[in-house]
Short mmCIF file of C-alpha atoms in Angstrom, two decimals:
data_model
loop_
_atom_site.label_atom_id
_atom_site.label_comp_id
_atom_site.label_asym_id
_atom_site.label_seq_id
_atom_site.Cartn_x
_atom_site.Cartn_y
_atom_site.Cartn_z
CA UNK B 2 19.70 -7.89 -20.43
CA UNK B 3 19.38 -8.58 -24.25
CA UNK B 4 16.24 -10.66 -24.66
CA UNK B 5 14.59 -12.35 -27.69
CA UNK B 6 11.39 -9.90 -27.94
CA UNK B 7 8.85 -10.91 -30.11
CA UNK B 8 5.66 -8.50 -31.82
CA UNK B 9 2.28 -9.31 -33.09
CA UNK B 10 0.92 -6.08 -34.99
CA UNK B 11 -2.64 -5.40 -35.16
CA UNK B 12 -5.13 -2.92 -36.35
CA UNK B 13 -6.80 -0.87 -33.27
CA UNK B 14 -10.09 0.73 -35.91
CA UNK B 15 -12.80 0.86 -33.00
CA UNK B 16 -12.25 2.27 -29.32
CA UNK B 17 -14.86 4.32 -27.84
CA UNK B 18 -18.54 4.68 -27.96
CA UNK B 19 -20.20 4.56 -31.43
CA UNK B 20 -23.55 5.13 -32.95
CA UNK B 21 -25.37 1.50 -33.12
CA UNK B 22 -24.88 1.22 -37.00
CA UNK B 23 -22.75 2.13 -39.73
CA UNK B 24 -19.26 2.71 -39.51
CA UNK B 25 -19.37 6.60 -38.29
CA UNK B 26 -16.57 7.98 -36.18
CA UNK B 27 -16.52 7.67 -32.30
CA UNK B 28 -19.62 9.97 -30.71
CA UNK B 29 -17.63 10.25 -27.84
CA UNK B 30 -14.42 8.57 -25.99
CA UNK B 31 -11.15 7.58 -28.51
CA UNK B 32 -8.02 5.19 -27.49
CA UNK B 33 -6.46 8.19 -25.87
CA UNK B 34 -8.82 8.68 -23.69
CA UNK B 35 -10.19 5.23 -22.80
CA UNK B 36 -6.57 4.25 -21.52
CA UNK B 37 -5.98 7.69 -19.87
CA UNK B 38 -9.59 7.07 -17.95
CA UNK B 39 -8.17 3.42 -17.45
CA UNK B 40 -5.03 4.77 -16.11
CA UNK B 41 -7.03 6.85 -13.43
CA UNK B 42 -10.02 4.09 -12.70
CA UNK B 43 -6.97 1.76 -11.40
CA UNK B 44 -4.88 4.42 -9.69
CA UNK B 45 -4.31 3.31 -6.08
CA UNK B 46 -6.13 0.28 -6.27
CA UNK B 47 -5.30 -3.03 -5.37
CA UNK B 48 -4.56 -5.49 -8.21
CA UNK B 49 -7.75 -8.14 -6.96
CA UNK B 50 -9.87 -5.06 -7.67
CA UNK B 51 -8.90 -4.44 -11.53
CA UNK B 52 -10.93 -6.99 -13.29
CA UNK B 53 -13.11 -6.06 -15.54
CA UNK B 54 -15.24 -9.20 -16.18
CA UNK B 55 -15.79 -12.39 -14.65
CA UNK B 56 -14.87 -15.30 -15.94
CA UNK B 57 -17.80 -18.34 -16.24
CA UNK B 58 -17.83 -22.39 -16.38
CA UNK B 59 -16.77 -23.86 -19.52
CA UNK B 60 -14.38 -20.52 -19.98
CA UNK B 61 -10.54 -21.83 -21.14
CA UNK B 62 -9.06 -18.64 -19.89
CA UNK B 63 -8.73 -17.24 -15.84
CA UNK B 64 -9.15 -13.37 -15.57
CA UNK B 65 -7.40 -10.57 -16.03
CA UNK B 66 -6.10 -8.01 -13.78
CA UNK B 67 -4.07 -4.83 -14.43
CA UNK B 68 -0.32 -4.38 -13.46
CA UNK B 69 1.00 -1.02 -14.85
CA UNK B 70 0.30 1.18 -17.64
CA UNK B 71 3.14 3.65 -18.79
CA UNK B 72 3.07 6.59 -21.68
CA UNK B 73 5.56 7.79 -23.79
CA UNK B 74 5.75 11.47 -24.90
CA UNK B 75 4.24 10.98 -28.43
CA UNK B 76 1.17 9.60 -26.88
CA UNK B 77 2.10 5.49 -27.11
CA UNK B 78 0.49 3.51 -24.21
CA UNK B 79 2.28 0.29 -22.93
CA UNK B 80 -0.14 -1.44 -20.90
CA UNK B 81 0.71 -4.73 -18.75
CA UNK B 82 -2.37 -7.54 -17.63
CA UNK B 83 -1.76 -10.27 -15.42
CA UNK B 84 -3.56 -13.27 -16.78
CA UNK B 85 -5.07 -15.71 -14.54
CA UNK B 86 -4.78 -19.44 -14.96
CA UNK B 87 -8.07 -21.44 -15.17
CA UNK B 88 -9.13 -23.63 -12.71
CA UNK B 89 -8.93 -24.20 -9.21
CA UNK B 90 -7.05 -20.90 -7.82
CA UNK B 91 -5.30 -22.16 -4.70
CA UNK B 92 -3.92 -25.15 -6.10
CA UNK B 93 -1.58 -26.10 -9.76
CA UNK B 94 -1.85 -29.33 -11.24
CA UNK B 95 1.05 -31.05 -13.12
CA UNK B 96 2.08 -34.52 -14.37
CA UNK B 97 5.32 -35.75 -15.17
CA UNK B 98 7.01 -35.19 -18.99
CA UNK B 99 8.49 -38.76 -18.23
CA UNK B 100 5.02 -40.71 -16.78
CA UNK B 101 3.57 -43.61 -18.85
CA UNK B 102 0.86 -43.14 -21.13
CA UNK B 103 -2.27 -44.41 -18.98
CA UNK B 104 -0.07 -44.59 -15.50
CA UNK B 105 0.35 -40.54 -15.38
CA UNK B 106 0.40 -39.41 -11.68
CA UNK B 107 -0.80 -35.76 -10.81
CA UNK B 108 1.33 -33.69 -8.50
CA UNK B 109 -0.54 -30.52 -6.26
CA UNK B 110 1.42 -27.25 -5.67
CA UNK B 111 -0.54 -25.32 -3.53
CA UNK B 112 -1.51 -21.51 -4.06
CA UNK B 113 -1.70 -18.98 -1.13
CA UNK B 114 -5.20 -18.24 -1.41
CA UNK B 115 -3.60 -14.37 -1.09
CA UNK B 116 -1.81 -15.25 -4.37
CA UNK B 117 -3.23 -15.22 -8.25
CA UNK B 118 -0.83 -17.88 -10.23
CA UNK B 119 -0.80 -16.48 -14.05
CA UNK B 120 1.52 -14.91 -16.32
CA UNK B 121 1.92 -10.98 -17.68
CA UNK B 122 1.26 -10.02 -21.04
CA UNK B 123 2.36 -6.44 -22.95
CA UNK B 124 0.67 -4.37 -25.51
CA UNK B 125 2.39 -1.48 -27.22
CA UNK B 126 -0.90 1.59 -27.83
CA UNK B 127 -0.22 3.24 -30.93
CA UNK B 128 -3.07 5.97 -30.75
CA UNK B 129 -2.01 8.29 -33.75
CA UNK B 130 -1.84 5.21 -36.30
CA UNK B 131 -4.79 2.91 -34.28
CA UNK B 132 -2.07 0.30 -34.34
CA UNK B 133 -1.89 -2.25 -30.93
CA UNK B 134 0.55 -4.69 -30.89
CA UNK B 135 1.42 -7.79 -28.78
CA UNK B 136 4.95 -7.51 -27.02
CA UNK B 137 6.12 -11.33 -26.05
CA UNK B 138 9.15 -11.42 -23.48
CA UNK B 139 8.95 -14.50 -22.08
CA UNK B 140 5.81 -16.40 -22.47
CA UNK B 141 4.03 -18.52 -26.06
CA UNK B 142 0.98 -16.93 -25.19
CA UNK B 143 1.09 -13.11 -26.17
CA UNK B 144 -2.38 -12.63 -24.51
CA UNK B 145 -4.44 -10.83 -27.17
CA UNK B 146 -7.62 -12.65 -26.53
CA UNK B 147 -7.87 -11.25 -23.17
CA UNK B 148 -6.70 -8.01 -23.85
CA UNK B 149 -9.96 -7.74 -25.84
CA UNK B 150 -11.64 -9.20 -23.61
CA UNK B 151 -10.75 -6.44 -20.70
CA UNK B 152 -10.65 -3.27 -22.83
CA UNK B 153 -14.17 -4.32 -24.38
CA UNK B 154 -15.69 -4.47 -20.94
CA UNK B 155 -14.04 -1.64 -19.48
CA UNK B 156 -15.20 0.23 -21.71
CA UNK B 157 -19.37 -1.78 -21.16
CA UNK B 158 -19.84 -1.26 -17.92
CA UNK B 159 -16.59 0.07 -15.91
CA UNK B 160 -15.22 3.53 -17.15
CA UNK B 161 -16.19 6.21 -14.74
CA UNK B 162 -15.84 8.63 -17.27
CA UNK B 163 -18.52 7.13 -19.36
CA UNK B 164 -20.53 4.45 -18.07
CA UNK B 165 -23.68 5.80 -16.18
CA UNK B 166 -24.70 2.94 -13.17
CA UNK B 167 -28.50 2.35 -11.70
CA UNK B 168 -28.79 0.71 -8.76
CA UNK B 169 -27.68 -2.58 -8.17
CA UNK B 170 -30.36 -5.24 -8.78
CA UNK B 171 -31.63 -8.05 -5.94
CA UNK B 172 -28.24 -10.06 -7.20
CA UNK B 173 -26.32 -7.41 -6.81
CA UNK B 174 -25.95 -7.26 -10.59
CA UNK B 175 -24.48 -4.18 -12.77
CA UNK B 176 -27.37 -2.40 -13.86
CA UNK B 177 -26.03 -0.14 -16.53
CA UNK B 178 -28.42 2.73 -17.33
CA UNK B 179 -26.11 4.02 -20.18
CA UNK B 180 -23.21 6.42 -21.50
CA UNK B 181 -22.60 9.93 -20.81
CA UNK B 182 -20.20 12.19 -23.00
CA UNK B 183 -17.47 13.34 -19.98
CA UNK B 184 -18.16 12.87 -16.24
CA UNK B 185 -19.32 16.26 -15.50
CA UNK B 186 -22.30 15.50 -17.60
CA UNK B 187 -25.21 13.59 -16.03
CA UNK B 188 -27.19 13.48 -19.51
CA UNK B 189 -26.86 9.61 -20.88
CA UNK B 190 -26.36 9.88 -24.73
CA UNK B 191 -28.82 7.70 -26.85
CA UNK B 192 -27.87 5.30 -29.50
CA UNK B 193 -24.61 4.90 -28.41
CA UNK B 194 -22.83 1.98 -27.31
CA UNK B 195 -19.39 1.19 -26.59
CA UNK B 196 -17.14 -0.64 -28.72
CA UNK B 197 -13.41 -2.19 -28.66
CA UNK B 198 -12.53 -3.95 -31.78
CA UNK B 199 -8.77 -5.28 -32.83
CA UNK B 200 -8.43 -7.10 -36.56
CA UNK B 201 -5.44 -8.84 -37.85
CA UNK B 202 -3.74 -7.30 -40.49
CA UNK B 203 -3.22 -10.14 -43.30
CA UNK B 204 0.06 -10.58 -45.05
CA UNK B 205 0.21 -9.87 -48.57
CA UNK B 206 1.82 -13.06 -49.77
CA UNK B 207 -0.80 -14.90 -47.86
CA UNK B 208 -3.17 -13.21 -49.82
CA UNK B 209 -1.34 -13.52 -53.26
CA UNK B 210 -1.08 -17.40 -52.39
CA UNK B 211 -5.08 -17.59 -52.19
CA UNK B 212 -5.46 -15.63 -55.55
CA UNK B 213 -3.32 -17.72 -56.80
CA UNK B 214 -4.97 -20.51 -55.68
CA UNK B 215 -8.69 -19.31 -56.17
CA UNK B 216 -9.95 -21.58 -58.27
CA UNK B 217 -8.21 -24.63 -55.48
CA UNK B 218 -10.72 -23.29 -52.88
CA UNK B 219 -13.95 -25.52 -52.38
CA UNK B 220 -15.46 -24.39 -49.07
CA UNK B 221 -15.10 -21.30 -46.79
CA UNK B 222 -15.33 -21.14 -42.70
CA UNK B 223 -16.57 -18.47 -40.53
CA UNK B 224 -16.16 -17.99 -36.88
CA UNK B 225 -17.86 -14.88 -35.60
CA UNK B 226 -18.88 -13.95 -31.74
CA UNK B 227 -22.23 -12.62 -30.85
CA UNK B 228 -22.70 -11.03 -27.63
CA UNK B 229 -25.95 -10.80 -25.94
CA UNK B 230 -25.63 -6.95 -25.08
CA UNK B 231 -25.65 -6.25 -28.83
CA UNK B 232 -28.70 -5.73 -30.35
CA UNK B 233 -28.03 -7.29 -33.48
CA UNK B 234 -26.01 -10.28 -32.25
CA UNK B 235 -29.37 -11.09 -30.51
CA UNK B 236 -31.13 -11.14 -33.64
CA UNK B 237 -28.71 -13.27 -35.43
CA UNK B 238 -28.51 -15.30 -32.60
CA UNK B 239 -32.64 -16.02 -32.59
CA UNK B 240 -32.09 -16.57 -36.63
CA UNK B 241 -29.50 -19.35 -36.37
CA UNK B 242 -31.32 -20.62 -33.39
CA UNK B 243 -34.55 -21.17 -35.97
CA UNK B 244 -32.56 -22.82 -38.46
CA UNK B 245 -31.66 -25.78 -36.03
CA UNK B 246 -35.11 -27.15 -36.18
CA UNK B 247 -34.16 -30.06 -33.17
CA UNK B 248 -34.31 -26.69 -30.49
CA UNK B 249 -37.63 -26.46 -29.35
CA UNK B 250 -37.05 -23.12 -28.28
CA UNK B 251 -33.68 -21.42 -29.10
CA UNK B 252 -31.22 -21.28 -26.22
CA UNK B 253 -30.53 -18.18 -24.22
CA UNK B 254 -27.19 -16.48 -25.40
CA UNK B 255 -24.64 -16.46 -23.14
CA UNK B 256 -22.44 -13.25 -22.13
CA UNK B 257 -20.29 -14.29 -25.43
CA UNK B 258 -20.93 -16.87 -27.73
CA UNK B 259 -18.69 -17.88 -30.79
CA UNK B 260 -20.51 -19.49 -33.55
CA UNK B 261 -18.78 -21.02 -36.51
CA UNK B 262 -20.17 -21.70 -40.26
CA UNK B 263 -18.81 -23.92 -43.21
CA UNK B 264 -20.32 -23.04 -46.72
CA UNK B 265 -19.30 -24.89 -49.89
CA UNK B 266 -18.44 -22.63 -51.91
CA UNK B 267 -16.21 -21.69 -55.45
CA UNK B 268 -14.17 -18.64 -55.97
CA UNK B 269 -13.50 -16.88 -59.38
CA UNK B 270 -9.94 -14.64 -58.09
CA UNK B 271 -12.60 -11.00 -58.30
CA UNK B 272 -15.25 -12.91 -56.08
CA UNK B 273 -12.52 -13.68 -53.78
CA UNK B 274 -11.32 -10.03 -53.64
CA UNK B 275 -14.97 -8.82 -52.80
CA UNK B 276 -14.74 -11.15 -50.20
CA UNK B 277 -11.70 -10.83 -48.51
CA UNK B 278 -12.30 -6.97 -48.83
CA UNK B 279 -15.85 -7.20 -47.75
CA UNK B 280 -14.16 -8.51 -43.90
CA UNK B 281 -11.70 -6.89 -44.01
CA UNK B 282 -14.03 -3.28 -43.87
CA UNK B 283 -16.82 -5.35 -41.72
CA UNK B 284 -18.74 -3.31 -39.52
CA UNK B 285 -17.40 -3.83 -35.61
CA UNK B 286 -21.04 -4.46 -34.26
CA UNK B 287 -19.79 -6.54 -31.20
CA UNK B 288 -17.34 -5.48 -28.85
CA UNK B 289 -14.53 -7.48 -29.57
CA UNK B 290 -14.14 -10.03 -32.14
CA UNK B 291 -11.84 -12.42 -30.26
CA UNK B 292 -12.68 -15.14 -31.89
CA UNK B 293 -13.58 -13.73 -35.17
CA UNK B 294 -11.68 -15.08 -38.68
CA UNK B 295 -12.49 -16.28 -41.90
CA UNK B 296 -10.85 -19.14 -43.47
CA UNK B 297 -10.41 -20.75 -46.79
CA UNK B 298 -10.43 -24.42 -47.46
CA UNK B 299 -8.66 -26.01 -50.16
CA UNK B 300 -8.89 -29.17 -51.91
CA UNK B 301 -5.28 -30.01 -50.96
CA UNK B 302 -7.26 -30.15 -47.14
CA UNK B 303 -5.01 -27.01 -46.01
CA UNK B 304 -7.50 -24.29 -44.62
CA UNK B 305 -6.10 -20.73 -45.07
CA UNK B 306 -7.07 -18.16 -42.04
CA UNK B 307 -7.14 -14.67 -42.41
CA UNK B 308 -6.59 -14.04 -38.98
CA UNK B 309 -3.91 -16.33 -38.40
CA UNK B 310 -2.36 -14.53 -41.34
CA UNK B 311 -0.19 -11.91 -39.34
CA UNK B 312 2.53 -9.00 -39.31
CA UNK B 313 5.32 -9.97 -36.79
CA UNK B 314 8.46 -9.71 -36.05
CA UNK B 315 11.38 -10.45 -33.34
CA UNK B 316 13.80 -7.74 -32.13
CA UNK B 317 16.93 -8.24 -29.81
CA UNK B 318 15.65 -5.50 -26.96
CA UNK B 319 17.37 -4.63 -23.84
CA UNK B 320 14.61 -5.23 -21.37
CA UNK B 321 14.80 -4.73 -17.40
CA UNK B 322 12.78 -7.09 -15.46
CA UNK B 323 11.67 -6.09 -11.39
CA UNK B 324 12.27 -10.12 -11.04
CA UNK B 325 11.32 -13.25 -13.07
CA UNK B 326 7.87 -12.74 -13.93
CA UNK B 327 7.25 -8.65 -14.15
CA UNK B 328 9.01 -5.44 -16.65
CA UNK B 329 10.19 -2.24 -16.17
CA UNK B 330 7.37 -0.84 -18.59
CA UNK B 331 8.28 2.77 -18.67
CA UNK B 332 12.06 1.06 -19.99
CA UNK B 333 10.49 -1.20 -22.85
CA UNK B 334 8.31 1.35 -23.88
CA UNK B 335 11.49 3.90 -24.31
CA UNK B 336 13.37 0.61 -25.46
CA UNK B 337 10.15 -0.04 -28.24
CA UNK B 338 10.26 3.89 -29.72
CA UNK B 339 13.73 2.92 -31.45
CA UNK B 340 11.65 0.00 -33.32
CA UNK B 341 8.52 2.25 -33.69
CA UNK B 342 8.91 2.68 -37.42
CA UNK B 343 9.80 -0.78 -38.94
CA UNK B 344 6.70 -2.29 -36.12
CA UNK B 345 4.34 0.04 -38.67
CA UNK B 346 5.82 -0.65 -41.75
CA UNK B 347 5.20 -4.75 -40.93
CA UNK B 348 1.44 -3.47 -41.96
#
């Protein structure tokens, strides 16, 4: 049936395992193989077993688990995640659309504790162009966050093709010792680490409107995510941490932390290219910059984001679903090919 099928287009630069620093090619791995060796890490297993990180309290999101992964001839990758819903598993919440402000009653639907309640997500793999883009059939949420999320620690501590395993420690915890170049080789490669990293693709009017506007801008806003496996994202982490002089001692740093920054600041239009070309080319230290953006605040109040700022577009496709909830995959992906070149040519 002809459905309304909306796409997100993003640029795929980092996939693989890099040198720590600098902006070097891959040392080993590449988005061909990281979703061939996820392809054959979830082969025959069942879905409860395809997480690839654990969610925490405080976390907005549930987990993610894989559903289906299918390739086209020229090398594309459509890859499906079922994304968990937060909270209590067994059980879904809901109030009424028609209950009284401050008389709301909550209603429980309960879960077989067999069953994961959550929603499926698509990505379309471009390899050859290091595109990815989000494919939305039914749902608002197109899912990118966790897609991150997943690939990044697949690729940290999951792929059998890479990731070299100690033994467990006393809490059973992943002790990774660190990455080899192919299975067959037992040799772990120094300086390497693994990295996944997916950046929006601003829209050129959006950036003619803030050189336009440069002189209107009077303070700027950055939201990065450090990550306390990365080296350097510890080091920033202790630095901010010193600058908050009511911490006695700075905090530990969680699994993932995001950390956002204001900074008055003035813009002549050639400061603001250096600056808008100076993130756009940033070096993908951390795994996956989920939550990174920067933004620019006018006078006006409006606050421009650069990752908010974002190729898409909607396509009439003839998709097959298995039922309500779940896609032929192997038929969107054919289904996607005949939109292949205007989805690139969005950016």
């Amino acid at each position: 049936m002809l459905n309304d099928v909306g796409i997100w287009l993003y640029d795929l630069p980092k996939c693989g395992y890099f040198p720590f620093r600098g902006n070097a090619p891959p040392t080993f791995g590449g988005i061909t193989q990281s979703f061939d060796a996820l392809t054959g890490w979830t082969t025959g297993k069942m879905l409860g077993q395809t997480s690839t990180f654990t969610t925490s309290d405080g976390d907005e999101g549930g987990g993610a688990y894989f559903l289906q992964i299918a390739k086209s001839a020229n090398g594309d990758f459509l890859l499906g995640l079922w994304n968990g819903l937060p909270g209590n598993k067994n059980n879904i919440s809901s109030v009424g659309v028609g209950d009284v402000v401050g008389s709301a009653s909550a209603q429980i639907t309960e879960i077989d504790a067999t069953r994961i309640p959550g929603f499926a997500t698509y990505f379309w793999i471009m390899p050859t162009e290091h595109r990815v883009a989000c494919i939305r059939v039914k749902h608002d949420s197109h899912g990118m966050d966790n897609f991150k999320k997943y690939m990044a620690s697949f690729l940290r501590s999951v792929n059998p093709q890479n990731v070299v395993l100690g033994p467990e420690g006393s809490d059973r915890e992943i002790n990774i010792v660190g990455y080899r170049a192919h299975v067959s080789s037992p040799d772990v490669v120094s300086g390497v680490f693994p990295k996944f990293a997916v950046k929006s693709i601003p829209l050129p009017g959006d950036i003619a409107f803030l050189r336009a506007n440069a002189g209107a801008i009077n303070k700027v806003i950055c939201k990065t995510t450090l990550h306390s496996t990365v080296p350097q994202d510890l080091t920033r982490w202790q630095k901010l941490s010193d600058l908050a002089r009511y911490f006695m001692n700075p905090p530990p740093l969680r699994e993932e932390a995001v950390v956002k920054l204001e900074f008055p600041m003035e813009f002549t239009t050639k400061q603001l290219d250096a600056t808008i070309k100076s993130w756009s080319e940033r070096d993908d230290s951390e795994l996956a910059a989920g939550q990174d953006d920067l933004g620019f605040h006018m006078r006006s109040g409006e606050t421009r984001w650069l990752g908010k700022s974002q190729p898409r577009a909607t396509y009439q496709i003839d998709v097959s679903w298995f039922d309500d909830e779940l896609v032929d995959m192997t038929s969107l992906l054919n289904q996607l090919q005949v939109y292949r070149t205007a989805v690139l040519a969005l950016g």
